[in-house]
Every structure is written in structure tokens, then in C-alpha cells.
Short mmCIF file of C-alpha atoms and ligand atoms in Angstrom, two decimals:
data_model
loop_
_atom_site.label_atom_id
_atom_site.label_comp_id
_atom_site.label_asym_id
_atom_site.label_seq_id
_atom_site.Cartn_x
_atom_site.Cartn_y
_atom_site.Cartn_z
CA MET A 1 7.60 -58.44 58.67
CA SER A 2 9.85 -55.47 58.20
CA ASP A 3 9.88 -52.73 60.81
CA LYS A 4 12.46 -50.51 59.22
CA LYS A 5 11.01 -48.84 56.15
CA GLN A 6 9.30 -45.73 57.43
CA SER A 7 9.69 -43.04 54.81
CA ASP A 8 6.11 -41.78 54.77
CA LEU A 9 5.05 -43.06 58.18
CA LYS A 10 5.83 -40.33 60.67
CA VAL A 11 5.84 -42.23 63.96
CA GLU A 12 5.65 -40.36 67.25
CA ASP A 13 7.58 -41.28 70.37
CA SER A 14 5.46 -43.64 72.49
CA LYS A 15 6.43 -41.87 75.72
CA ALA A 16 5.19 -38.55 74.42
CA PRO A 17 2.60 -36.68 76.46
CA LEU A 18 -1.10 -36.96 75.72
CA ALA A 19 -1.36 -37.02 71.93
CA GLY A 20 -5.05 -36.15 71.70
CA VAL A 21 -8.49 -36.11 73.24
CA GLY A 22 -11.79 -37.16 71.66
CA GLY A 23 -11.39 -38.50 68.16
CA LEU A 24 -10.85 -42.08 67.08
CA LEU A 25 -7.95 -44.41 67.82
CA ILE A 26 -6.99 -47.47 65.78
CA LYS A 27 -4.73 -49.57 67.99
CA ASN A 28 -2.11 -52.22 67.29
CA GLY A 29 -2.60 -52.55 63.54
CA ARG A 30 0.09 -53.49 61.03
CA ILE A 31 0.09 -50.35 58.91
CA ILE A 32 1.10 -50.85 55.30
CA THR A 33 1.88 -48.00 52.93
CA ALA A 34 3.59 -48.10 49.55
CA ASP A 35 6.97 -47.96 51.25
CA ALA A 36 6.51 -48.82 54.92
CA ASP A 37 5.34 -51.66 57.14
CA GLN A 38 4.93 -50.80 60.80
CA LEU A 39 3.06 -51.90 63.92
CA ALA A 40 1.56 -48.70 65.34
CA ASP A 41 -1.57 -46.82 66.45
CA ILE A 42 -3.35 -44.17 64.39
CA TYR A 43 -5.15 -41.27 66.06
CA ILE A 44 -7.75 -39.40 63.99
CA GLU A 45 -9.36 -36.06 64.74
CA GLY A 46 -12.24 -34.98 62.53
CA GLU A 47 -11.49 -36.07 58.96
CA ILE A 48 -7.71 -36.12 59.28
CA ILE A 49 -4.94 -38.37 60.66
CA LYS A 50 -3.48 -36.45 63.59
CA THR A 51 -0.81 -38.78 64.99
CA ILE A 52 0.76 -42.15 64.22
CA GLY A 53 2.78 -43.86 66.93
CA LYS A 54 3.40 -46.88 69.09
CA ASN A 55 1.23 -47.16 72.24
CA LEU A 56 -0.23 -43.70 71.73
CA ASN A 57 -1.31 -41.97 74.89
CA VAL A 58 -4.76 -40.76 73.79
CA LYS A 59 -8.17 -40.40 75.41
CA ALA A 60 -10.23 -41.24 72.34
CA ASP A 61 -14.03 -41.33 72.08
CA LYS A 62 -13.83 -44.54 70.08
CA GLU A 63 -11.16 -47.21 69.86
CA ILE A 64 -10.82 -49.94 67.26
CA ASP A 65 -8.51 -52.84 68.07
CA ALA A 66 -6.70 -53.81 64.86
CA ALA A 67 -4.40 -56.43 66.41
CA GLY A 68 -3.69 -59.18 63.88
CA LYS A 69 -5.10 -57.04 61.07
CA LEU A 70 -3.53 -55.16 58.18
CA VAL A 71 -4.24 -51.46 57.95
CA PHE A 72 -4.20 -50.01 54.41
CA PRO A 73 -4.93 -46.57 52.97
CA GLY A 74 -8.41 -46.44 51.43
CA GLY A 75 -8.38 -47.94 47.95
CA ILE A 76 -8.74 -45.64 44.94
CA ASP A 77 -10.33 -47.03 41.78
CA PRO A 78 -9.59 -44.51 39.03
CA HIS A 79 -11.66 -46.25 36.37
CA VAL A 80 -15.40 -46.72 36.94
CA HIS A 81 -18.57 -46.03 34.95
CA LEU A 82 -21.58 -45.29 37.15
CA GLU A 83 -25.05 -44.73 35.70
CA MET A 84 -23.43 -44.30 32.32
CA PRO A 85 -25.50 -44.28 29.12
CA PHE A 86 -23.85 -46.82 26.85
CA MET A 87 -24.90 -49.22 24.08
CA GLY A 88 -28.63 -48.81 24.64
CA ALA A 89 -28.59 -49.03 28.44
CA PHE A 90 -27.37 -47.31 31.59
CA SER A 91 -24.73 -49.10 33.65
CA SER A 92 -26.72 -50.52 36.54
CA ASP A 93 -24.84 -49.07 39.53
CA ASN A 94 -25.72 -45.47 40.20
CA TYR A 95 -23.58 -43.09 42.27
CA GLU A 96 -25.14 -44.30 45.51
CA THR A 97 -25.05 -48.06 44.96
CA GLY A 98 -21.68 -47.98 43.19
CA THR A 99 -19.80 -45.91 45.75
CA ARG A 100 -21.39 -47.86 48.61
CA ALA A 101 -20.37 -51.18 47.07
CA ALA A 102 -16.89 -49.73 46.58
CA LEU A 103 -16.70 -48.94 50.31
CA PHE A 104 -17.76 -52.48 51.23
CA GLY A 105 -14.80 -53.63 49.17
CA GLY A 106 -12.30 -51.19 50.71
CA THR A 107 -12.35 -48.55 47.95
CA THR A 108 -12.98 -45.14 49.49
CA MET A 109 -12.68 -43.09 46.32
CA VAL A 110 -13.48 -43.60 42.64
CA ILE A 111 -12.86 -41.61 39.49
CA ASP A 112 -15.77 -41.82 37.06
CA PHE A 113 -15.90 -40.74 33.40
CA ILE A 114 -17.89 -37.86 31.94
CA LEU A 115 -18.57 -38.44 28.23
CA GLN A 116 -18.83 -35.40 25.98
CA LYS A 117 -21.50 -35.85 23.30
CA GLN A 118 -20.05 -35.17 19.85
CA GLY A 119 -21.22 -31.72 18.79
CA ASN A 120 -21.81 -30.55 22.38
CA SER A 121 -19.58 -28.79 24.92
CA LEU A 122 -17.58 -30.24 27.79
CA ARG A 123 -19.51 -27.93 30.12
CA SER A 124 -22.88 -29.42 29.11
CA ALA A 125 -21.51 -32.93 29.69
CA LEU A 126 -20.24 -31.89 33.13
CA GLU A 127 -23.67 -30.50 34.02
CA GLU A 128 -25.39 -33.69 32.86
CA TRP A 129 -23.06 -35.88 34.94
CA LYS A 130 -23.43 -33.63 38.00
CA SER A 131 -27.21 -33.94 37.74
CA ARG A 132 -26.80 -37.66 38.45
CA SER A 133 -23.91 -37.56 40.91
CA ASP A 134 -24.44 -34.42 43.05
CA ASN A 135 -25.47 -35.36 46.61
CA ASN A 136 -25.78 -39.01 45.62
CA CYS A 137 -22.36 -40.42 46.43
CA VAL A 138 -21.65 -42.38 49.59
CA GLY A 139 -17.89 -42.53 48.95
CA ASP A 140 -15.57 -39.82 47.62
CA TYR A 141 -15.30 -39.30 43.88
CA SER A 142 -13.89 -37.31 41.01
CA PHE A 143 -14.30 -37.23 37.23
CA HIS A 144 -12.15 -37.66 34.17
CA MET A 145 -13.49 -35.72 31.18
CA ALA A 146 -13.80 -37.78 27.98
CA VAL A 147 -13.19 -35.55 24.97
CA THR A 148 -14.99 -37.13 22.04
CA ASP A 149 -15.00 -34.05 19.79
CA PHE A 150 -11.93 -31.82 19.94
CA ASN A 151 -12.52 -28.54 18.13
CA GLU A 152 -11.93 -24.80 18.64
CA ASN A 153 -14.74 -24.61 21.23
CA THR A 154 -13.61 -27.65 23.21
CA LYS A 155 -10.07 -26.32 23.15
CA LYS A 156 -11.16 -23.24 25.09
CA GLU A 157 -12.74 -25.39 27.79
CA ILE A 158 -9.64 -27.41 28.72
CA ARG A 159 -8.04 -24.74 30.91
CA GLU A 160 -11.28 -24.12 32.75
CA MET A 161 -11.76 -27.82 33.50
CA ILE A 162 -8.28 -27.99 35.01
CA GLU A 163 -8.08 -24.64 36.79
CA VAL A 164 -11.68 -24.16 37.89
CA GLU A 165 -13.24 -27.61 38.14
CA GLY A 166 -10.22 -29.60 39.34
CA ILE A 167 -10.73 -32.10 36.50
CA THR A 168 -7.17 -32.60 35.33
CA SER A 169 -7.34 -35.78 33.22
CA PHE A 170 -8.91 -36.09 29.78
CA LYS A 171 -10.04 -39.43 28.39
CA THR A 172 -9.73 -40.24 24.72
CA PHE A 173 -10.97 -43.20 22.70
CA MET A 174 -9.07 -44.61 19.74
CA ALA A 175 -12.08 -46.92 19.13
CA TYR A 176 -15.92 -46.70 19.09
CA LYS A 177 -15.95 -44.74 15.82
CA GLY A 178 -18.85 -42.33 15.36
CA VAL A 179 -19.61 -42.29 19.07
CA PHE A 180 -16.48 -41.64 21.14
CA MET A 181 -13.46 -42.03 18.84
CA ILE A 182 -11.25 -39.08 17.93
CA ASP A 183 -8.77 -39.22 15.06
CA ASP A 184 -5.02 -38.65 15.37
CA ARG A 185 -5.29 -35.03 14.27
CA GLN A 186 -7.68 -34.28 17.13
CA MET A 187 -5.50 -36.31 19.50
CA ILE A 188 -2.42 -34.22 18.72
CA GLY A 189 -4.38 -30.98 19.15
CA LEU A 190 -5.82 -32.11 22.45
CA MET A 191 -2.43 -33.30 23.71
CA ASN A 192 -0.89 -29.90 22.99
CA GLU A 193 -3.66 -28.10 24.85
CA VAL A 194 -3.70 -30.47 27.84
CA LYS A 195 0.07 -30.31 28.16
CA LYS A 196 -0.03 -26.50 28.14
CA HIS A 197 -2.30 -26.49 31.19
CA GLY A 198 -0.64 -29.26 33.20
CA GLY A 199 -3.11 -32.08 32.60
CA LEU A 200 -2.92 -35.73 31.55
CA ILE A 201 -4.41 -37.68 28.63
CA ASN A 202 -6.05 -41.04 29.39
CA VAL A 203 -6.57 -43.34 26.47
CA HIS A 204 -8.62 -46.36 25.50
CA ALA A 205 -5.90 -47.58 23.16
CA THR A 206 -7.31 -50.00 20.60
CA ASN A 207 -7.43 -49.55 16.82
CA GLY A 208 -11.11 -48.77 16.16
CA ASP A 209 -10.95 -49.20 12.38
CA MET A 210 -9.33 -52.64 12.58
CA ILE A 211 -11.89 -53.72 15.17
CA ASP A 212 -14.83 -52.43 13.11
CA TYR A 213 -13.48 -54.30 10.08
CA LEU A 214 -13.28 -57.55 12.06
CA ILE A 215 -16.72 -57.11 13.63
CA ASP A 216 -18.27 -56.63 10.17
CA LYS A 217 -16.34 -59.60 8.76
CA HIS A 218 -17.45 -61.94 11.56
CA LYS A 219 -21.04 -60.82 11.30
CA ALA A 220 -21.05 -61.31 7.50
CA GLU A 221 -19.80 -64.86 8.12
CA GLY A 222 -22.61 -65.51 10.61
CA LYS A 223 -20.17 -65.70 13.53
CA LEU A 224 -22.25 -64.04 16.22
CA SER A 225 -21.44 -65.61 19.58
CA PRO A 226 -19.52 -63.81 22.41
CA LEU A 227 -16.34 -65.61 21.33
CA TYR A 228 -16.32 -63.35 18.24
CA HIS A 229 -16.28 -60.27 20.45
CA TYR A 230 -12.90 -61.55 21.59
CA LEU A 231 -11.77 -62.53 18.09
CA SER A 232 -12.70 -59.08 16.76
CA GLN A 233 -10.21 -57.39 19.09
CA PRO A 234 -6.96 -59.36 18.74
CA GLU A 235 -3.83 -58.35 20.62
CA ILE A 236 -2.43 -56.45 17.61
CA THR A 237 -5.33 -53.96 17.73
CA GLU A 238 -4.25 -52.95 21.22
CA ALA A 239 -0.49 -53.14 20.64
CA GLU A 240 -0.73 -50.94 17.53
CA ALA A 241 -2.84 -48.26 19.23
CA SER A 242 -0.70 -48.27 22.39
CA GLY A 243 2.42 -47.72 20.28
CA ARG A 244 0.75 -44.98 18.22
CA PHE A 245 -0.52 -43.26 21.35
CA THR A 246 2.86 -43.29 23.09
CA ASP A 247 4.50 -41.96 19.90
CA MET A 248 2.03 -39.08 19.72
CA ALA A 249 2.47 -38.37 23.44
CA ASN A 250 6.23 -38.39 23.01
CA TYR A 251 6.01 -36.06 20.01
CA THR A 252 3.83 -33.55 21.87
CA GLY A 253 5.50 -34.04 25.27
CA CYS A 254 2.12 -34.64 26.89
CA PRO A 255 1.92 -37.07 29.83
CA GLY A 256 -0.18 -40.11 29.00
CA TYR A 257 -2.06 -42.81 30.89
CA ILE A 258 -3.21 -45.97 29.11
CA VAL A 259 -6.36 -47.34 30.72
CA HIS A 260 -7.19 -51.04 30.95
CA LEU A 261 -4.06 -52.38 29.25
CA THR A 262 -4.49 -56.13 28.84
CA CYS A 263 -1.70 -57.78 26.90
CA GLU A 264 1.95 -58.45 26.22
CA GLY A 265 2.05 -56.65 22.85
CA ALA A 266 0.66 -53.42 24.30
CA LEU A 267 2.97 -53.56 27.32
CA ASN A 268 5.94 -54.06 25.03
CA ALA A 269 4.97 -50.87 23.18
CA VAL A 270 5.08 -49.01 26.51
CA ARG A 271 8.36 -50.68 27.44
CA ASN A 272 9.84 -49.22 24.26
CA ALA A 273 8.40 -45.80 25.01
CA THR A 274 9.90 -45.71 28.49
CA ARG A 275 13.37 -46.08 26.92
CA ARG A 276 12.78 -42.53 25.65
CA ASN A 277 12.29 -41.42 29.27
CA GLN A 278 8.72 -40.55 28.41
CA LYS A 279 6.03 -40.03 31.02
CA VAL A 280 3.47 -42.71 30.22
CA PHE A 281 1.56 -44.48 32.96
CA VAL A 282 -0.19 -47.83 32.64
CA GLU A 283 -3.33 -49.16 34.25
CA THR A 284 -4.54 -52.71 34.08
CA CYS A 285 -7.72 -54.03 35.66
CA ILE A 286 -8.18 -56.87 38.11
CA GLN A 287 -10.03 -59.05 35.58
CA TYR A 288 -7.12 -59.03 33.11
CA LEU A 289 -4.83 -60.36 35.83
CA ILE A 290 -7.00 -63.29 36.84
CA LEU A 291 -9.56 -64.19 34.14
CA ASP A 292 -8.89 -65.41 30.60
CA ALA A 293 -10.61 -65.64 27.23
CA SER A 294 -11.70 -69.27 27.68
CA LEU A 295 -14.76 -67.78 29.44
CA TYR A 296 -16.10 -66.61 26.05
CA GLU A 297 -16.77 -70.21 25.11
CA LYS A 298 -19.24 -70.63 27.97
CA GLU A 299 -22.97 -70.32 27.39
CA ASP A 300 -23.07 -67.21 29.57
CA GLY A 301 -19.91 -65.76 27.97
CA ALA A 302 -21.68 -62.38 27.58
CA LYS A 303 -21.01 -61.78 31.29
CA TRP A 304 -17.37 -61.12 30.42
CA VAL A 305 -17.92 -59.13 27.25
CA MET A 306 -15.90 -55.99 27.85
CA SER A 307 -13.48 -53.96 25.78
CA PRO A 308 -10.67 -54.76 25.48
CA PRO A 309 -11.61 -58.43 25.98
CA LEU A 310 -10.03 -60.88 28.39
CA ARG A 311 -6.79 -62.31 27.00
CA GLU A 312 -4.55 -65.34 27.43
CA LYS A 313 -2.70 -66.85 30.39
CA LYS A 314 0.61 -65.57 28.93
CA ASP A 315 -0.80 -62.02 29.10
CA GLN A 316 -1.69 -62.45 32.77
CA ALA A 317 1.92 -63.45 33.44
CA THR A 318 3.16 -60.38 31.53
CA LEU A 319 0.89 -58.07 33.53
CA TRP A 320 1.94 -59.46 36.94
CA ALA A 321 5.56 -59.09 35.85
CA GLY A 322 4.80 -55.58 34.58
CA ILE A 323 3.53 -54.62 38.02
CA ASN A 324 6.75 -55.81 39.62
CA GLN A 325 8.84 -54.09 36.97
CA GLY A 326 7.08 -50.78 37.70
CA LEU A 327 5.70 -50.66 34.14
CA VAL A 328 2.11 -51.28 35.23
CA ASN A 329 1.36 -48.57 37.78
CA VAL A 330 -2.31 -49.04 38.68
CA VAL A 331 -4.83 -51.87 39.10
CA ALA A 332 -8.37 -50.55 38.53
CA THR A 333 -11.64 -52.20 37.45
CA ASP A 334 -13.37 -50.44 34.51
CA HIS A 335 -16.46 -51.26 36.57
CA CYS A 336 -19.36 -51.01 34.12
CA PRO A 337 -22.12 -53.40 35.20
CA PHE A 338 -25.19 -54.41 33.20
CA ASN A 339 -27.89 -56.76 34.40
CA TRP A 340 -28.26 -60.04 32.56
CA GLU A 341 -31.43 -58.79 30.87
CA LYS A 342 -29.35 -56.02 29.23
CA LYS A 343 -26.56 -58.41 28.28
CA LEU A 344 -29.26 -60.38 26.43
CA LEU A 345 -29.66 -57.44 24.02
CA GLY A 346 -26.79 -59.18 22.25
CA LYS A 347 -28.00 -62.78 22.48
CA ASP A 348 -28.07 -63.08 18.67
CA ASP A 349 -25.24 -60.65 17.92
CA PHE A 350 -22.11 -60.18 20.06
CA SER A 351 -21.73 -56.56 18.84
CA LYS A 352 -24.95 -55.59 20.65
CA ILE A 353 -23.90 -56.92 24.08
CA PRO A 354 -23.36 -53.89 26.35
CA ASN A 355 -19.62 -53.95 27.13
CA GLY A 356 -18.57 -54.08 30.77
CA HIS A 357 -18.30 -56.12 33.90
CA PRO A 358 -18.84 -55.53 37.64
CA ALA A 359 -15.83 -55.45 39.98
CA ILE A 360 -15.85 -52.22 42.02
CA GLU A 361 -16.49 -54.18 45.23
CA ASN A 362 -14.13 -57.05 44.47
CA ARG A 363 -10.90 -55.35 43.36
CA MET A 364 -9.12 -54.94 46.70
CA GLU A 365 -9.96 -58.43 47.98
CA LEU A 366 -9.21 -60.19 44.69
CA LEU A 367 -5.89 -58.38 44.26
CA TYR A 368 -4.90 -59.33 47.78
CA SER A 369 -6.03 -62.92 47.42
CA GLU A 370 -4.59 -63.57 43.96
CA GLY A 371 -1.62 -61.23 44.27
CA VAL A 372 -0.33 -60.97 47.84
CA ALA A 373 -1.58 -64.27 49.28
CA LYS A 374 -0.17 -66.13 46.25
CA ASN A 375 3.16 -64.32 46.51
CA LYS A 376 2.92 -62.58 43.15
CA ILE A 377 3.26 -59.09 44.64
CA THR A 378 4.36 -57.71 48.01
CA LEU A 379 2.11 -55.92 50.46
CA ASN A 380 3.82 -52.63 49.66
CA LYS A 381 3.29 -53.14 45.95
CA TYR A 382 -0.36 -53.93 46.63
CA VAL A 383 -0.87 -50.58 48.33
CA GLU A 384 1.16 -48.81 45.66
CA VAL A 385 -0.97 -49.99 42.72
CA ALA A 386 -4.37 -49.99 44.44
CA CYS A 387 -4.12 -46.81 46.54
CA THR A 388 -1.01 -44.66 46.25
CA ASN A 389 -0.23 -44.50 42.54
CA PRO A 390 -3.80 -43.53 41.58
CA ALA A 391 -3.57 -40.67 44.09
CA LYS A 392 -0.18 -39.55 42.83
CA ILE A 393 -0.90 -39.83 39.11
CA PHE A 394 -4.24 -38.06 39.37
CA GLY A 395 -3.14 -35.21 41.62
CA MET A 396 -4.53 -36.15 45.05
CA PHE A 397 -1.44 -37.21 46.97
CA PRO A 398 -0.84 -37.01 49.94
CA GLN A 399 -4.42 -36.00 50.78
CA LYS A 400 -5.42 -39.44 49.50
CA GLY A 401 -3.61 -42.71 48.88
CA THR A 402 -1.49 -43.03 52.00
CA ILE A 403 -1.53 -43.22 55.78
CA ALA A 404 0.35 -40.17 57.00
CA VAL A 405 -0.08 -37.32 59.45
CA GLY A 406 -2.29 -34.69 57.76
CA SER A 407 -3.81 -37.06 55.19
CA ASP A 408 -7.53 -37.76 54.97
CA ALA A 409 -8.38 -40.57 57.36
CA ASP A 410 -9.41 -43.01 54.60
CA ILE A 411 -8.42 -46.34 56.12
CA VAL A 412 -9.14 -50.03 55.55
CA ILE A 413 -8.77 -52.60 58.32
CA PHE A 414 -8.26 -55.96 56.66
CA ASP A 415 -8.22 -59.50 57.99
CA PRO A 416 -5.58 -61.29 55.89
CA LYS A 417 -6.70 -64.76 57.04
CA GLU A 418 -10.47 -64.70 56.73
CA LYS A 419 -11.70 -66.75 53.79
CA HIS A 420 -15.00 -66.11 52.06
CA THR A 421 -16.80 -66.76 48.80
CA LEU A 422 -17.84 -64.11 46.28
CA SER A 423 -21.42 -64.25 45.06
CA ALA A 424 -24.17 -62.08 43.57
CA LYS A 425 -26.29 -63.25 46.54
CA THR A 426 -24.09 -61.36 48.99
CA HIS A 427 -22.46 -58.54 47.02
CA HIS A 428 -23.66 -54.94 47.29
CA MET A 429 -23.29 -53.97 43.63
CA ASN A 430 -26.57 -53.36 41.84
CA VAL A 431 -26.18 -56.15 39.33
CA ASP A 432 -27.78 -59.57 39.24
CA TYR A 433 -24.70 -61.68 38.54
CA SER A 434 -21.09 -61.85 39.64
CA GLY A 435 -18.21 -62.39 37.23
CA TYR A 436 -16.59 -64.23 40.15
CA GLU A 437 -19.48 -66.40 41.39
CA GLY A 438 -18.17 -69.01 43.84
CA TRP A 439 -14.63 -67.58 43.82
CA GLU A 440 -12.83 -68.43 47.10
CA VAL A 441 -11.03 -65.38 48.44
CA THR A 442 -8.42 -65.19 51.19
CA GLY A 443 -8.58 -61.90 53.11
CA LYS A 444 -11.55 -59.70 53.97
CA VAL A 445 -12.24 -56.00 54.34
CA LYS A 446 -13.57 -55.64 57.89
CA THR A 447 -13.74 -51.93 58.73
CA VAL A 448 -13.50 -48.90 56.44
CA LEU A 449 -13.07 -45.29 57.45
CA LEU A 450 -13.84 -42.45 55.07
CA ARG A 451 -12.51 -39.05 56.16
CA GLY A 452 -12.61 -40.14 59.79
CA LYS A 453 -16.10 -41.65 59.76
CA VAL A 454 -16.51 -45.38 60.32
CA ALA A 455 -18.26 -46.11 57.04
CA ILE A 456 -18.23 -49.92 57.03
CA GLU A 457 -18.35 -52.01 60.19
CA ASN A 458 -19.85 -55.44 60.93
CA ASN A 459 -20.95 -55.83 57.30
CA HIS A 460 -23.01 -52.66 57.57
CA CYS A 461 -22.67 -49.25 55.92
CA ASN A 462 -23.07 -46.45 58.50
CA ILE A 463 -23.02 -43.48 56.13
CA ASP A 464 -25.59 -42.22 53.65
CA LYS A 465 -25.51 -40.81 50.19
CA GLY A 466 -24.35 -37.21 50.25
CA TYR A 467 -21.40 -37.95 52.56
CA GLY A 468 -19.23 -38.70 49.52
CA LYS A 469 -17.38 -35.57 48.48
CA PHE A 470 -16.25 -34.41 45.04
CA ILE A 471 -12.46 -34.13 45.24
CA LYS A 472 -10.97 -31.34 43.17
CA ARG A 473 -7.66 -32.56 41.84
CA LYS A 474 -4.33 -30.81 41.45
CA LYS A 475 -2.24 -30.86 38.30
CA VAL A 476 -0.66 -34.20 37.53
CA ALA A 477 2.40 -35.62 39.21
CA ASP A 478 5.78 -35.10 37.58
CA LYS A 479 6.84 -38.51 38.73
CA ILE A 480 5.52 -41.29 40.88
N1 DUC B 1 -15.04 -50.84 27.94
C1 DUC B 1 -15.98 -51.52 28.60
O1 DUC B 1 -15.90 -52.75 28.67
N2 DUC B 1 -17.00 -50.84 29.15
C2 DUC B 1 -17.09 -49.44 29.16
C3 DUC B 1 -16.25 -48.75 28.21
C4 DUC B 1 -15.09 -49.53 27.73
O2 DUC B 1 -14.21 -49.01 27.11
ZN1 ZN B 2 -12.24 -48.26 27.61
ZN1 ZN B 3 -13.87 -47.71 30.93
#
């Protein structure tokens, strides 16, 4: 263990006079941030971290002994879909069950997606989403705004979303034609407007026309099983769109963020773009790092039908390497659960299977177990991609995403040795299967604090819906 990197851990002198009274003290933990690793105590007053130091002299109301444990900033999952209307169903976790499950898994904040309806305003979409989320979240949350119809009216709403609502990132789809997809002309217009006001464009970067062609072809040939969902979205569809998106972002000078990047071809497109010193961030999701397309040949392959689909082992290797090269900046989930009954809507036709898979609760533990415990990434890198980079990229740092004096006391106490098994029988997500049933995991989230409150303790959630706060975000980071 290193004791020397301390750049964002401000550590007080242990012989200092009384550092606080009341409040909550976490003692003897091994505190990990994106760039530090330190044995120290954390003293919290109200919602905020007041002091960090060795052997703090504090008379606290409550003490938690974290000896032998890792202490991380609360996880931030910037890609979730809660209670989202999609493909004939609503995703099965609502704002209460989804944010609670997230907390059980060490994620204290999520960013969900509002979807504009084509022909309607961004404002009306925001109101619709607020009607489901207001006062219903257990954990903290924010929204990205998906622009599915960029026109003169939408254009006027961009500034207001950023300046007034604190919604600074705008999602675009290069696929799902007729529902969510915008064409390149709209993309360029939106990029210019978003850039002008200091925002960021998120993109689902796959070539919708190529995919629609392949779906129709497979269906005409009677190829209808979940395997053909995968075969309708080959790597080239993602590589092409990722390259086109980064070219358009470079041309307009707008910062970009590619969501759920899955494969070598797409990452190579970004690698090229970064040679132009362009600001383009990359997110992958936990499933693309650890699951592969062989699952589509199973009888229950619909469980893993998501877009983009799972890929090959060589793509997993590329993504792990991309994390270590600093090309992949974030590990999220694209949590979008549907109960098995809904997945069966596509039992005779893969194109009718609601796309999405549940992972909001599993991300932090799986990334630790498969990444850190198997020596693929360091502890600091783990915190960087799961907590700190999402906060920086989406304009919440250092309020969120780190353990530092003055930051929100969003903290995870983690036992790196405890082994357990993932199962739908024990998870807290509102979905009747697990994509990781029987998966043996090393490392367990034990205690979670959200803005100073002990939210999760002894496998119990102590806070109710309504505690979760909407976080207004600042303009996007210039660099991370
Ligand atoms: N992909 C999914 O799998 N689900 C929700 C939306 C998306 O793009
Ligand atoms: Zn997507
Ligand atoms: Zn998504």
C-alpha cells in the first residue's frame, strides 16, 4: 500500500486540538481516491466532510470502525434508465427501487435519461420525467436530456436547460430511427448550440440504417432468435458511427461523450480522434468488460439483449486496456431492467425483445472483483472510472466523486475480502432475474453514507424515498 500520494486528500495533523463535536467519525479506514491511498479517519458534520486526518481527536455522536476496510467515494453511475417507457414496456425499476438498489451496491448517485418525444418540447419531457422522479428517489440523481427532434424550438430550450435546470448534457441517438434517432444535420446543429452554452453531447453511436437493414434481412430469412439481435449489430455499425460522431464533434468543436462503447473498432475510432487533441470522453459498461456474445446462444439469451450487444473476448481485452490507457474514462451500467415476462414479448422475434439489462446494484462489486481483485486495474483507477470521472465530466466535482474536505459525505465502506454470490433471490433491484446469477464476487459493500446519513448498514437501508436530491450540475469539465 502506498502512503505517499495525497494530492486531493487534505490530511490534518493528528496532534491538532479537538477537530469536532457531534457528527460522525469513520476511523482507521484505508481511504482510496483517484490519486491517493491513505490510512486515516474522516469526520463528517451534517452532509459534508469536515476533516480528514490520522487519529482525529473528535467527540463524535457516532463512530464507525473501518479497520481492514477500503473507504471509497460514493459510486456515480451516469447511465441508467428508471421507469422508462421503451419498446412496449416501462423499465421495471422505478426511482425508488432503482436508487435504493444502487445504494445497496455502493452507488450514491445516478444520472437518468429524459427522452424528448419527437414533435414535443424538451420542457414537456422534463415535466413528464419529474412527475415520476420528484420525491421518489432514495439516492441522489440528475438527468441527461435526450434530444430526439432538434428544430428551431428545441434550439431555444438548450440554454435554459443548462443555465436554469442544471442539465448540462444532451443525449443523442444515431440509431432507433423514427423514435429517437436524429440525422447528421440535426446533430451538427445541436452540437453548435450545446457548445455555445458550455454543455456536452452524449451519443448512442451505432449506425441505425445499417442495423435496420440487417434486422429486416434476418427477419425475412426467418432468423428470429436472440443471436440475430447480436448479428444485426456487428462491430462495424458501432465503429462507423463512433468515427462519424467524433468527426462531427471535432468539426463543431463540441465536447462529446460516447455512451456504452463496446468494441475494439469503436475504440480505435476514438484513439484516432484523440490524436487531434479533441475532447471526447468514453464510457463502457460493466457487462461489456465481463460478459460475451456466447450468451446469445443460450435458451434464455433474451436476458442479455441490449444495444449495443455483448461482444467478443478480444473486445473485453481492448476495453480493459483502454481503461488503463486513459481512453475509456467511465464504467457505467446502462441499467434498463425488464422482467422476464416483458422479455418474452420477443420470444418469436428478437426485434421485439425490450433492450436492456439490470446492473445498477452490481457495478461497483463486479468491477472490484473482476478488475481490482484480478489485477486488471489498480484501486485508484477503480475509483477514477466508477466515481471521480463521472463527477468531473458531468460537472459535479468536487462536490461529488471524491473524499475531500468540503465534499458531500458520500462514502462507501468496502470489505475487500468478503466473498458472496449474486442472485435475483437476494438482490434489491425490481427485476425477477439476474444477468449474473450464481456469479462469485470477491469484495462487498458494507456501509454506505449519502450526504452524511448512514444509508446502508447491516444489509438494511435506513433512508426513505425523498431523501435523494436532484443535483444541479455545472458546465462540463475542460479536462479530467
Ligand atoms: N440500450 C439498451 O440496451 N437499453 C436502453 C437503451 C439503449 O440504448
Ligand atoms: Zn444507448
Ligand atoms: Zn442507455
